[in-house]
XYZ file of C-alpha atoms in Angstrom:
742
model
C 75.063 104.186 104.303
C 75.999 100.910 102.733
C 73.495 98.198 101.937
C 74.697 95.866 104.701
C 71.483 96.274 106.692
C 73.316 96.956 109.947
C 72.297 99.806 112.184
C 74.315 102.984 112.300
C 75.735 102.172 115.744
C 76.745 98.636 114.675
C 78.296 100.008 111.510
C 80.426 102.473 113.478
C 81.572 99.703 115.814
C 82.515 97.509 112.830
C 84.631 100.179 111.067
C 86.138 101.203 114.424
C 86.438 104.910 113.612
C 90.076 104.303 112.881
C 91.313 107.863 113.087
C 89.738 109.153 109.868
C 86.492 110.942 109.128
C 83.630 109.049 107.487
C 80.368 109.968 105.818
C 77.162 108.824 107.462
C 73.443 109.168 107.174
C 71.600 110.418 110.188
C 71.448 113.389 112.487
C 71.238 114.649 116.032
C 74.240 113.099 117.726
C 74.359 115.145 120.879
C 72.382 117.262 123.250
C 75.221 119.744 123.840
C 73.712 123.211 123.961
C 75.451 126.088 122.255
C 75.131 129.497 123.798
C 75.650 128.199 127.335
C 78.848 129.513 128.878
C 79.652 126.152 130.476
C 79.957 123.077 128.244
C 80.406 119.929 130.298
C 82.185 116.791 129.164
C 80.294 113.576 128.584
C 79.897 111.424 131.681
C 78.899 108.417 129.604
C 79.485 109.397 125.977
C 77.611 107.680 123.178
C 79.709 104.888 121.737
C 79.698 106.395 118.245
C 81.355 109.616 119.477
C 85.137 109.484 119.454
C 86.780 112.597 120.951
C 88.808 114.483 118.358
C 87.476 112.532 115.372
C 85.201 114.287 112.923
C 82.160 112.784 111.256
C 80.714 114.156 108.020
C 76.987 114.488 107.334
C 75.445 115.523 104.028
C 72.892 118.317 103.838
C 71.885 121.303 101.701
C 72.940 124.937 101.968
C 69.969 127.304 102.277
C 71.877 130.604 102.317
C 70.576 131.302 98.801
C 68.347 129.502 96.301
C 71.194 127.581 94.618
C 70.518 124.435 96.726
C 74.201 123.476 96.829
C 74.968 120.140 98.442
C 77.187 120.451 101.525
C 79.010 118.223 103.995
C 79.090 119.281 107.631
C 82.049 118.273 109.786
C 80.763 117.324 113.234
C 83.092 116.600 116.133
C 81.859 115.451 119.527
C 78.348 116.403 118.562
C 79.080 119.948 117.352
C 78.999 121.242 113.803
C 82.351 122.923 113.137
C 82.755 123.495 109.400
C 80.946 123.148 106.104
C 82.389 121.937 102.823
C 80.879 121.149 99.437
C 79.320 117.761 98.811
C 81.084 115.969 95.932
C 77.897 113.944 95.316
C 76.043 117.124 94.364
C 75.962 117.946 90.659
C 75.338 121.567 91.627
C 78.139 122.206 94.121
C 80.520 119.474 92.955
C 82.288 119.478 96.309
C 82.684 123.282 96.420
C 81.148 125.961 98.612
C 81.151 129.776 98.658
C 81.760 132.185 101.536
C 78.046 132.796 101.967
C 77.541 129.066 102.452
C 80.400 128.833 104.952
C 78.735 131.504 107.086
C 75.765 129.228 107.853
C 77.754 127.871 110.801
C 77.782 131.321 112.372
C 74.056 131.717 111.785
C 73.598 128.447 113.663
C 75.596 129.638 116.685
C 74.430 133.268 116.585
C 74.057 134.789 120.074
C 70.965 136.661 118.871
C 68.894 133.641 117.900
C 65.270 133.653 118.995
C 64.779 130.814 121.476
C 61.092 130.977 122.486
C 57.798 132.013 120.878
C 56.884 135.664 121.416
C 53.416 137.192 121.554
C 52.535 140.868 121.454
C 50.913 142.002 124.682
C 50.211 145.678 125.362
C 52.258 146.593 122.329
C 55.345 144.630 123.381
C 56.614 141.195 122.301
C 56.924 138.887 125.315
C 57.904 135.229 125.673
C 55.095 132.681 125.456
C 54.488 128.952 125.309
C 54.040 126.950 122.140
C 50.535 125.951 123.257
C 49.479 129.580 123.343
C 51.286 130.306 120.090
C 49.604 127.403 118.284
C 46.179 128.376 119.563
C 46.669 131.816 117.973
C 47.873 130.268 114.733
C 44.995 127.830 114.586
C 42.579 130.718 114.953
C 43.675 131.815 111.485
C 42.018 128.657 110.135
C 38.593 130.140 110.848
C 35.852 129.393 108.296
C 36.472 130.741 104.839
C 33.150 132.597 104.843
C 34.759 135.245 107.033
C 35.895 138.179 104.916
C 39.530 138.946 104.210
C 42.542 137.293 102.652
C 44.617 134.891 104.743
C 48.022 135.017 103.119
C 51.211 132.983 103.395
C 54.004 135.393 102.428
C 57.365 133.736 101.805
C 60.609 134.106 99.938
C 61.354 131.841 96.941
C 60.417 128.242 97.748
C 60.801 124.738 96.355
C 60.610 121.116 97.424
C 58.250 119.682 100.024
C 58.059 122.904 101.995
C 56.447 124.475 98.944
C 54.123 121.486 98.594
C 52.954 121.850 102.205
C 52.223 125.545 101.675
C 50.217 124.806 98.539
C 48.386 122.057 100.393
C 47.572 124.515 103.171
C 45.942 126.822 100.628
C 44.033 123.938 99.030
C 42.863 122.759 102.450
C 41.454 126.198 103.240
C 44.098 127.080 105.813
C 45.042 130.120 103.719
C 43.557 131.886 100.725
C 46.795 132.322 98.786
C 50.569 131.988 98.829
C 52.511 135.125 97.849
C 56.199 134.729 96.954
C 58.327 137.873 97.198
C 61.951 138.451 96.264
C 63.493 141.903 96.638
C 66.029 141.028 93.927
C 63.600 139.274 91.638
C 64.469 138.062 88.151
C 60.800 137.873 87.162
C 61.389 140.185 84.181
C 63.933 137.790 82.694
C 61.633 134.819 83.337
C 58.777 136.565 81.536
C 60.978 137.387 78.546
C 62.382 133.853 78.410
C 58.866 132.430 78.193
C 58.198 134.616 75.158
C 61.544 133.962 73.439
C 62.318 130.381 74.403
C 59.152 128.883 75.893
C 60.662 128.316 79.375
C 61.284 130.511 82.420
C 64.947 129.643 82.784
C 66.941 128.176 79.898
C 70.184 126.458 80.846
C 73.217 128.401 79.705
C 76.263 126.182 79.219
C 79.191 128.503 79.806
C 81.693 125.671 79.397
C 80.459 124.905 75.861
C 80.864 128.474 74.605
C 83.871 129.927 72.846
C 82.840 133.426 73.896
C 80.463 134.559 76.623
C 78.945 138.012 76.193
C 77.385 139.056 79.482
C 75.218 142.118 79.993
C 75.672 142.578 83.743
C 75.114 138.927 84.653
C 77.230 138.435 87.782
C 77.280 134.651 87.498
C 80.545 134.387 89.462
C 79.385 136.645 92.284
C 75.755 137.293 93.115
C 74.196 135.181 90.368
C 71.643 132.397 90.524
C 74.169 129.640 91.245
C 77.708 131.039 91.568
C 79.324 127.789 92.752
C 77.973 125.807 89.789
C 78.779 128.668 87.402
C 82.340 128.935 88.722
C 82.915 125.246 88.014
C 81.695 125.741 84.449
C 83.757 128.904 84.114
C 86.928 127.028 85.116
C 86.354 124.526 82.302
C 85.530 127.400 79.927
C 88.908 128.979 80.714
C 90.837 125.715 80.381
C 89.372 124.916 76.970
C 91.429 125.010 73.787
C 91.177 127.671 72.547
C 90.657 129.438 75.852
C 87.170 130.858 76.323
C 86.797 134.656 76.194
C 84.485 136.642 78.478
C 83.237 140.122 77.576
C 81.229 141.923 80.255
C 79.088 144.991 79.471
C 77.567 146.796 82.480
C 77.236 150.231 84.117
C 78.954 149.146 87.343
C 81.667 146.517 87.600
C 80.648 143.232 89.225
C 82.891 140.423 90.413
C 82.278 138.699 87.074
C 83.189 141.892 85.257
C 86.449 142.054 87.187
C 87.295 138.585 85.832
C 86.430 139.414 82.221
C 88.886 139.697 79.334
C 87.207 142.928 78.338
C 85.027 145.044 80.606
C 82.897 147.645 78.851
C 81.101 150.418 80.714
C 77.680 151.407 79.370
C 75.099 154.044 80.253
C 72.499 152.492 82.598
C 69.405 151.232 80.813
C 70.891 151.336 77.297
C 71.954 147.678 77.163
C 69.082 146.880 74.793
C 70.214 149.577 72.364
C 73.715 148.116 72.251
C 72.282 144.606 71.792
C 70.194 145.793 68.815
C 73.224 147.531 67.341
C 75.133 144.286 67.622
C 72.138 142.410 66.153
C 72.140 144.750 63.155
C 75.833 144.108 62.576
C 75.371 140.329 62.820
C 72.416 140.294 60.419
C 74.438 142.157 57.799
C 77.275 139.627 57.800
C 77.557 137.349 54.780
C 77.796 134.230 56.931
C 74.403 134.842 58.573
C 72.047 132.016 57.546
C 69.047 132.598 59.812
C 65.435 133.175 58.775
C 64.242 136.070 60.910
C 61.184 137.921 59.678
C 61.538 141.010 57.529
C 59.741 143.040 60.219
C 62.287 142.061 62.821
C 65.237 142.808 60.537
C 63.696 146.205 59.774
C 63.258 146.889 63.498
C 67.007 146.732 64.155
C 68.019 148.748 61.060
C 68.018 152.184 62.810
C 70.660 151.051 65.309
C 73.815 151.872 63.390
C 77.218 152.328 65.012
C 76.972 156.095 65.428
C 73.485 156.052 66.958
C 74.320 153.210 69.331
C 77.505 154.934 70.449
C 75.648 158.216 71.017
C 73.031 156.589 73.244
C 75.150 154.043 75.132
C 78.499 155.825 75.386
C 80.233 152.686 74.086
C 82.713 153.301 71.233
C 81.020 152.380 67.957
C 84.105 150.544 66.746
C 83.556 147.845 69.346
C 80.414 146.609 67.576
C 81.984 145.127 64.411
C 84.940 143.749 66.374
C 82.661 142.034 68.865
C 80.378 140.731 66.092
C 83.371 139.186 64.369
C 84.510 137.504 67.565
C 81.041 136.067 68.160
C 81.100 134.351 64.756
C 84.733 133.262 64.961
C 84.361 131.764 68.436
C 81.017 130.067 67.837
C 79.135 128.691 69.604
C 78.775 131.673 71.884
C 76.470 132.455 74.794
C 74.792 135.792 75.550
C 73.588 136.408 79.108
C 71.340 139.087 80.605
C 71.741 140.125 84.242
C 69.959 142.334 86.751
C 71.108 145.687 85.339
C 69.213 145.548 82.004
C 66.043 144.286 83.714
C 65.807 147.083 86.268
C 64.291 149.818 84.103
C 60.872 150.849 82.829
C 61.798 149.147 79.546
C 63.538 146.245 81.317
C 61.600 143.598 79.408
C 62.584 145.149 76.076
C 66.208 145.427 77.162
C 66.240 141.763 78.142
C 64.450 140.666 74.973
C 66.960 142.521 72.792
C 69.791 140.707 74.576
C 68.007 137.369 74.161
C 67.575 138.085 70.455
C 71.353 137.814 70.056
C 71.204 134.158 71.075
C 68.588 133.571 68.386
C 70.622 135.310 65.690
C 73.781 133.457 66.761
C 71.831 130.178 66.699
C 72.971 129.272 70.212
C 69.791 127.289 70.937
C 70.588 123.629 71.181
C 74.313 124.350 71.566
C 74.967 126.579 74.569
C 71.347 127.377 75.406
C 69.042 124.470 76.209
C 66.082 123.443 78.315
C 66.544 121.630 81.616
C 65.543 117.982 81.817
C 61.995 117.361 82.973
C 61.672 117.255 86.754
C 59.790 114.060 87.669
C 57.823 115.996 90.303
C 57.023 119.429 88.833
C 55.178 120.467 91.997
C 58.584 120.593 93.692
C 60.055 122.983 91.106
C 61.137 126.358 92.504
C 58.789 129.321 92.507
C 60.657 132.567 91.968
C 59.498 135.618 93.843
C 58.481 138.935 92.348
C 57.722 142.468 93.439
C 54.328 142.856 91.800
C 52.674 140.252 94.030
C 53.955 142.095 97.114
C 52.666 145.406 95.737
C 49.246 143.842 95.130
C 49.238 142.427 98.667
C 50.249 145.836 100.011
C 47.274 147.428 98.247
C 44.968 144.839 99.813
C 46.447 145.479 103.266
C 46.014 149.229 102.876
C 42.351 148.686 101.978
C 41.777 146.464 105.023
C 41.205 143.385 102.860
C 43.819 141.166 104.514
C 42.750 139.263 107.638
C 45.954 137.451 108.516
C 49.515 137.175 107.284
C 51.932 134.291 107.896
C 55.495 135.312 106.970
C 58.536 133.117 106.407
C 61.879 133.598 104.649
C 61.430 137.243 103.703
C 61.757 140.682 105.318
C 59.670 143.141 103.276
C 59.582 145.850 105.968
C 63.327 146.170 105.369
C 63.541 145.605 101.625
C 60.351 147.233 100.282
C 60.849 150.867 99.182
C 59.387 153.608 101.333
C 56.844 154.659 98.714
C 54.921 151.431 99.445
C 54.566 152.266 103.155
C 54.559 148.525 103.725
C 55.292 148.747 107.467
C 52.370 151.122 108.056
C 50.000 148.982 105.999
C 51.155 145.863 107.812
C 49.762 147.393 111.008
C 46.287 147.314 109.405
C 46.352 143.501 109.249
C 44.586 142.130 112.362
C 46.964 139.194 112.815
C 50.576 138.819 111.653
C 52.885 135.907 112.448
C 56.522 135.425 111.426
C 58.927 132.487 111.553
C 62.506 133.693 112.133
C 65.821 132.629 113.615
C 66.484 136.246 114.684
C 64.141 139.188 115.146
C 64.178 141.344 112.020
C 62.248 144.448 110.972
C 59.199 142.522 109.755
C 59.050 140.294 112.835
C 59.073 143.395 115.036
C 55.736 144.397 113.436
C 54.113 141.017 114.069
C 51.711 139.826 116.756
C 53.293 136.387 116.957
C 56.934 135.459 116.327
C 57.946 131.807 116.201
C 61.542 130.604 116.736
C 62.864 128.541 113.862
C 65.420 125.797 113.927
C 68.596 126.841 112.183
C 69.002 125.316 108.710
C 71.699 123.053 110.179
C 69.133 121.567 112.591
C 66.291 120.982 110.164
C 65.020 118.599 107.496
C 63.879 119.585 104.029
C 64.113 119.076 100.290
C 65.160 121.696 97.751
C 65.225 121.980 93.976
C 67.522 124.445 92.223
C 66.210 126.442 89.295
C 69.392 125.987 87.266
C 69.937 122.275 86.650
C 73.001 121.726 84.450
C 73.286 117.946 84.827
C 70.088 115.883 84.835
C 67.711 116.684 87.672
C 68.632 116.815 91.327
C 66.648 117.030 94.539
C 68.840 118.268 97.371
C 68.231 116.752 100.803
C 68.542 118.848 103.940
C 69.049 117.083 107.262
C 70.153 118.173 110.739
C 73.882 118.108 111.367
C 73.444 118.096 115.133
C 70.652 118.186 117.691
C 68.918 121.497 118.133
C 70.550 123.970 120.480
C 67.367 125.450 121.905
C 64.487 123.174 122.980
C 61.747 125.673 122.075
C 62.793 126.117 118.441
C 60.776 124.233 115.830
C 60.824 123.393 112.149
C 58.683 125.484 109.818
C 57.585 122.218 108.223
C 56.364 120.871 111.567
C 54.245 123.945 112.266
C 52.687 123.977 108.784
C 52.002 120.248 109.118
C 50.218 120.900 112.435
C 48.061 123.511 110.718
C 47.242 121.024 107.970
C 46.227 118.439 110.561
C 43.720 120.954 111.906
C 42.482 122.006 108.479
C 42.316 118.491 106.986
C 42.844 115.878 109.738
C 42.174 112.750 107.706
C 44.844 113.538 105.139
C 47.718 114.137 107.549
C 47.063 112.157 110.703
C 49.471 109.433 109.546
C 52.430 111.798 109.897
C 53.480 112.432 113.512
C 55.967 115.112 112.384
C 57.660 116.689 109.395
C 60.413 114.100 109.433
C 57.871 111.300 108.997
C 56.155 113.203 106.228
C 59.416 113.861 104.408
C 60.641 110.299 104.775
C 57.370 108.931 103.448
C 57.453 111.339 100.511
C 61.046 110.581 99.568
C 60.518 106.812 99.736
C 57.404 107.171 97.621
C 59.561 108.896 95.009
C 61.912 105.924 94.771
C 60.636 104.593 91.406
C 61.607 107.850 89.691
C 65.220 107.170 90.602
C 65.236 103.569 89.373
C 66.167 102.178 92.764
C 65.404 98.566 93.690
C 66.790 98.597 97.236
C 64.443 98.262 100.245
C 62.704 101.415 101.414
C 64.716 101.897 104.599
C 67.959 101.391 102.747
C 66.887 103.861 100.075
C 66.160 106.448 102.771
C 69.491 105.877 104.498
C 71.333 106.037 101.176
C 69.558 109.270 100.315
C 70.568 110.881 103.603
C 74.114 109.654 103.195
C 74.454 111.052 99.672
C 72.549 114.255 100.439
C 71.013 114.270 96.960
C 68.617 112.360 94.750
C 70.057 112.547 91.265
C 68.319 111.477 88.068
C 70.437 111.288 84.931
C 68.702 112.906 81.983
C 69.914 114.886 78.961
C 69.277 118.574 78.471
C 66.490 119.219 75.961
C 66.168 121.494 72.927
C 64.287 124.739 73.340
C 60.881 124.889 71.676
C 60.481 127.037 68.577
C 58.754 130.350 69.352
C 57.668 132.976 66.843
C 59.379 136.295 67.566
C 57.583 139.621 67.552
C 59.544 142.770 66.681
C 57.605 144.763 69.284
C 59.322 142.786 72.049
C 62.618 144.540 71.330
C 61.661 148.133 70.521
C 63.639 150.593 72.627
C 62.218 153.868 73.957
C 63.604 157.160 72.742
C 66.288 158.396 75.164
C 65.285 161.325 77.348
C 67.443 163.993 78.874
C 66.465 163.139 82.441
C 65.627 165.505 85.268
C 68.384 168.077 85.866
C 67.414 168.123 89.536
C 68.487 164.475 89.780
C 71.396 164.119 87.330
C 72.741 160.707 88.439
C 71.438 157.157 88.173
C 71.364 155.191 91.437
C 72.728 151.656 91.209
C 71.774 149.510 94.249
C 74.668 147.080 93.857
C 74.164 143.433 94.858
C 77.180 141.867 96.548
C 77.991 138.133 96.718
C 77.892 138.154 100.522
C 75.099 140.581 101.489
C 72.560 139.780 98.744
C 69.180 141.248 99.806
C 70.285 141.909 103.398
C 69.399 138.611 105.047
C 73.072 137.667 105.733
C 73.894 141.062 107.291
C 73.545 139.637 110.810
C 76.600 137.423 110.296
C 79.835 138.978 111.547
C 81.918 136.724 109.288
C 80.347 138.311 106.233
C 80.548 141.824 107.666
C 84.264 141.198 108.199
C 84.748 139.724 104.707
C 86.089 142.472 102.424
C 84.045 143.474 99.426
C 85.947 141.814 96.555
C 86.353 145.040 94.539
C 86.715 147.771 97.177
C 87.851 145.744 100.262
C 85.393 147.778 102.399
C 84.153 146.048 105.582
C 81.430 146.794 108.150
C 79.951 149.721 106.248
C 78.190 151.146 103.227
C 79.808 153.390 100.636
C 78.951 155.334 97.488
C 81.017 154.449 94.433
C 81.766 157.365 92.113
C 83.893 157.513 89.004
C 87.064 159.578 89.632
C 86.071 162.044 86.905
C 82.703 162.592 88.576
C 84.345 162.994 91.965
C 86.786 165.517 90.533
C 83.984 167.567 88.973
C 82.131 167.613 92.312
C 85.350 168.146 94.314
C 84.742 164.925 96.240
C 87.510 162.922 97.915
C 87.428 159.435 99.394
C 85.653 159.433 102.751
C 83.651 162.608 102.137
C 80.173 162.170 103.569
C 77.603 162.598 100.814
C 73.859 163.137 100.849
C 72.338 161.070 98.048
C 68.736 162.128 97.503
C 65.962 160.866 95.264
C 62.402 162.137 94.989
C 61.419 159.573 97.664
C 64.202 159.595 100.226
C 67.820 160.215 101.029
C 70.824 158.535 102.600
C 74.110 159.773 104.057
C 77.077 157.695 102.984
C 80.857 157.970 102.486
C 82.370 158.362 99.037
C 84.613 155.774 97.419
C 86.319 156.532 94.112
C 86.068 153.640 91.678
C 86.953 153.661 87.964
C 84.690 150.664 87.311
C 81.455 152.638 87.120
C 79.699 154.837 84.589
C 80.458 158.535 85.272
C 76.752 159.364 85.343
C 75.999 156.846 88.088
C 76.493 156.334 91.792
C 76.438 152.826 93.282
C 75.506 151.975 96.862
C 75.612 148.312 97.960
C 72.434 146.558 99.062
C 72.223 144.619 102.332
C 73.140 147.091 105.074
C 71.071 149.692 106.900
C 68.975 147.471 109.164
C 66.937 149.041 111.959
C 66.516 145.782 113.868
C 68.412 142.613 113.049
C 70.765 141.556 115.810
C 73.920 143.160 117.138
C 75.981 142.748 113.951
C 73.545 144.307 111.474
C 71.542 146.951 113.345
C 72.530 150.522 112.417
C 75.408 149.399 110.194
C 75.468 151.299 106.900
C 72.488 152.440 104.840
C 69.742 150.822 102.783
C 69.442 152.229 99.222
C 66.311 150.175 98.500
C 64.205 152.455 100.719
C 64.705 155.520 98.484
C 63.723 153.942 95.157
C 61.232 155.737 92.945
C 57.934 154.064 91.922
C 59.097 153.146 88.419
C 57.997 149.783 87.043
C 58.731 147.567 84.079
C 56.027 148.339 81.538
C 55.445 144.696 80.605
C 55.481 142.878 83.969
C 54.886 145.539 86.602
C 58.126 144.637 88.376
C 59.959 147.348 90.307
C 62.672 148.978 88.187
C 65.382 149.043 90.836
C 68.033 150.663 88.593
C 65.865 153.490 87.241
C 65.923 155.899 90.197
C 67.589 159.256 89.589
C 69.407 161.025 92.413
C 71.254 164.187 93.344
C 74.583 164.161 95.188
C 75.483 166.794 97.759
C 78.850 166.943 99.477
C 78.816 167.725 103.207
C 81.691 169.203 105.204
C 82.366 165.857 106.894
C 85.036 163.327 105.987
C 85.310 159.929 107.661
C 87.735 157.102 107.201
C 86.409 154.138 105.241
C 87.105 150.783 106.872
C 89.015 148.718 104.313
C 91.014 145.515 104.386
C 93.517 146.158 101.657
C 96.275 143.921 102.993
C 99.827 144.525 101.881
C 100.357 147.720 99.902
C 103.499 146.596 98.095
C 102.428 143.256 96.680
C 104.920 143.311 93.809
C 107.890 143.955 96.117
C 109.110 146.781 93.852
C 109.452 144.340 90.933
C 107.466 144.310 87.700
C 105.857 140.916 88.356
C 102.535 141.788 86.725
C 102.192 144.057 83.721
C 99.126 146.235 83.306
C 97.636 147.598 80.112
C 94.798 150.040 79.617
C 91.637 148.344 78.347
C 91.387 150.614 75.302
C 94.790 149.364 74.116
C 93.746 145.699 74.059
C 92.569 144.180 70.781
C 90.426 141.200 71.736
C 90.270 140.010 68.153
C 93.881 138.883 68.552
C 95.261 136.473 71.107
C 97.466 138.419 73.514
C 100.264 136.763 75.458
C 101.942 138.325 78.471
C 105.439 137.152 79.289
C 107.133 137.790 82.627
C 110.833 138.553 82.116
């Protein structure tokens, strides 16, 4: 709000709500309950509610870890729609479909509304008093044997601080962060190459972006922020060029100027072949060690083409474009990381940025966060595997779970669900019962993200540093739901009363913490005004320049590629668990809006499918809709075939996110879950699960079922040649091509 010092109600009376929407700080404007069949009109409505007039409140989207700023349109006390917050440097006033679906999560008919306790093997409703007494029992003296673990998804902000404080206060022994789609391999490689976990890649500053499977426009780290950069990249003079190299086409690949298919796991070989070509150019002025130059010498055009399946002639053409369109930017995505040599693949790709001298131009270090304890912690698989081993050995006494569903996403070879049963006490915080919650002894009903307070910090900060503020957009729908922050704060009050007794609730804690941070944002306004301004803006932004990357000595062993093997003839295909922009790791599968949203490349809805190259399908006599059995050494799935030219012929892709056993009416028993059948193959450097290294066999059954697709009109060009098409192998990207409609 403004600095006038008037209360919110006085301010609304002064401006008169003259028929337009306005932005306000604050929350909780009504006690209307969603989910009730009868919604009664106000008898004596609050004087700041004007029927038919919307009010906008700033908050933060929590549908992924991007921490995009949002504005919620509230009318007569109900949240109706979300838009991007123009004050946010991350979202810039934009929002993606996944973010829009948060409204449906808020109003979901399957939301958990009361605590549930397991009695006689069944979860039954309980009171919060009984639930808290069980939780507080986990704070038993530390001299009792067994780990007491907080298991969460990726965290940041004050929620992360509270969890760390709980560990330090003795309320838990450790905090394990798990992410089924972890980028921990890339973070480890970045530390070795560039000295930081996540360098900032400035797409808009590059003349050419070479992406190895990085789906920055679709299921990347921050697709809204990346899309804004990409728009400026395309509008530049000369226009930026995108080349995408990957085994299965992503949404970003579909937008590329040149899409190149590559054999899964050979991205590092191609990168070293390109490195060799760049190092041999006369205009190369770098000072790489002789050992490193010698390490890339064996990767000539013929050898690279033999291993990767990419035409050898592309290497010199692409090398020339990288020099001509300098500065460039080379990105690594999930595909190269997901193999036993994933770290070496990723390091070879990163080496290209070093050779091209992109550091300090398109690749920099984020500005220093004034409060590093709020910085995001990325999840990884190895920590979950270590926890699973401890559970199997009976070494885990209690488990508190929030923001993750490992019973669903962990592969079957872990037997995570069975080992979870060996933990004496398990509690989960959820908005809807999922597979992991169904294994727990205590399940606590969370507020929806649109009813809760919080702070969030994105990992990818392109413009200074920003703390995103989450606040309720309306009063909570169900009286028995609570904030995760409130419950953790209650546990801290029991574990360390003197330190937390001053905070009656999470709101008070958060407000105190944000006001205490005021000096870092060079604000001289009174504390209350600073708090109101922060809520109104939805962000705390600190202008600061991006920083140069520290110099790191490179070791040739980081990039060495393994000798290719012939594979197991019993399992001739590589399984690609494809990550979609809407389904991600499966957490959004309970939202009907997203189930109904067509996959951007296949238009499939409400189902899973297996993507096969047409040549592969022809060899196996497979047609669209044929039901296939896809089998690995550790499991199998039955799924319908979809013919797709944008995939390597030796691969089969099945999207991640479907195949839930228990997750509300819209997700349960819809599609299949390819993560369950993964083989126990791990990155040799980090121990992370190699999710793209599983080999499978494909068997055609005698069944054929129609695939549900939303393809829209079938004659979009109205029998006129409005759009010309040209085969990719006929395009010369070294020359500027112009298409003219006649």
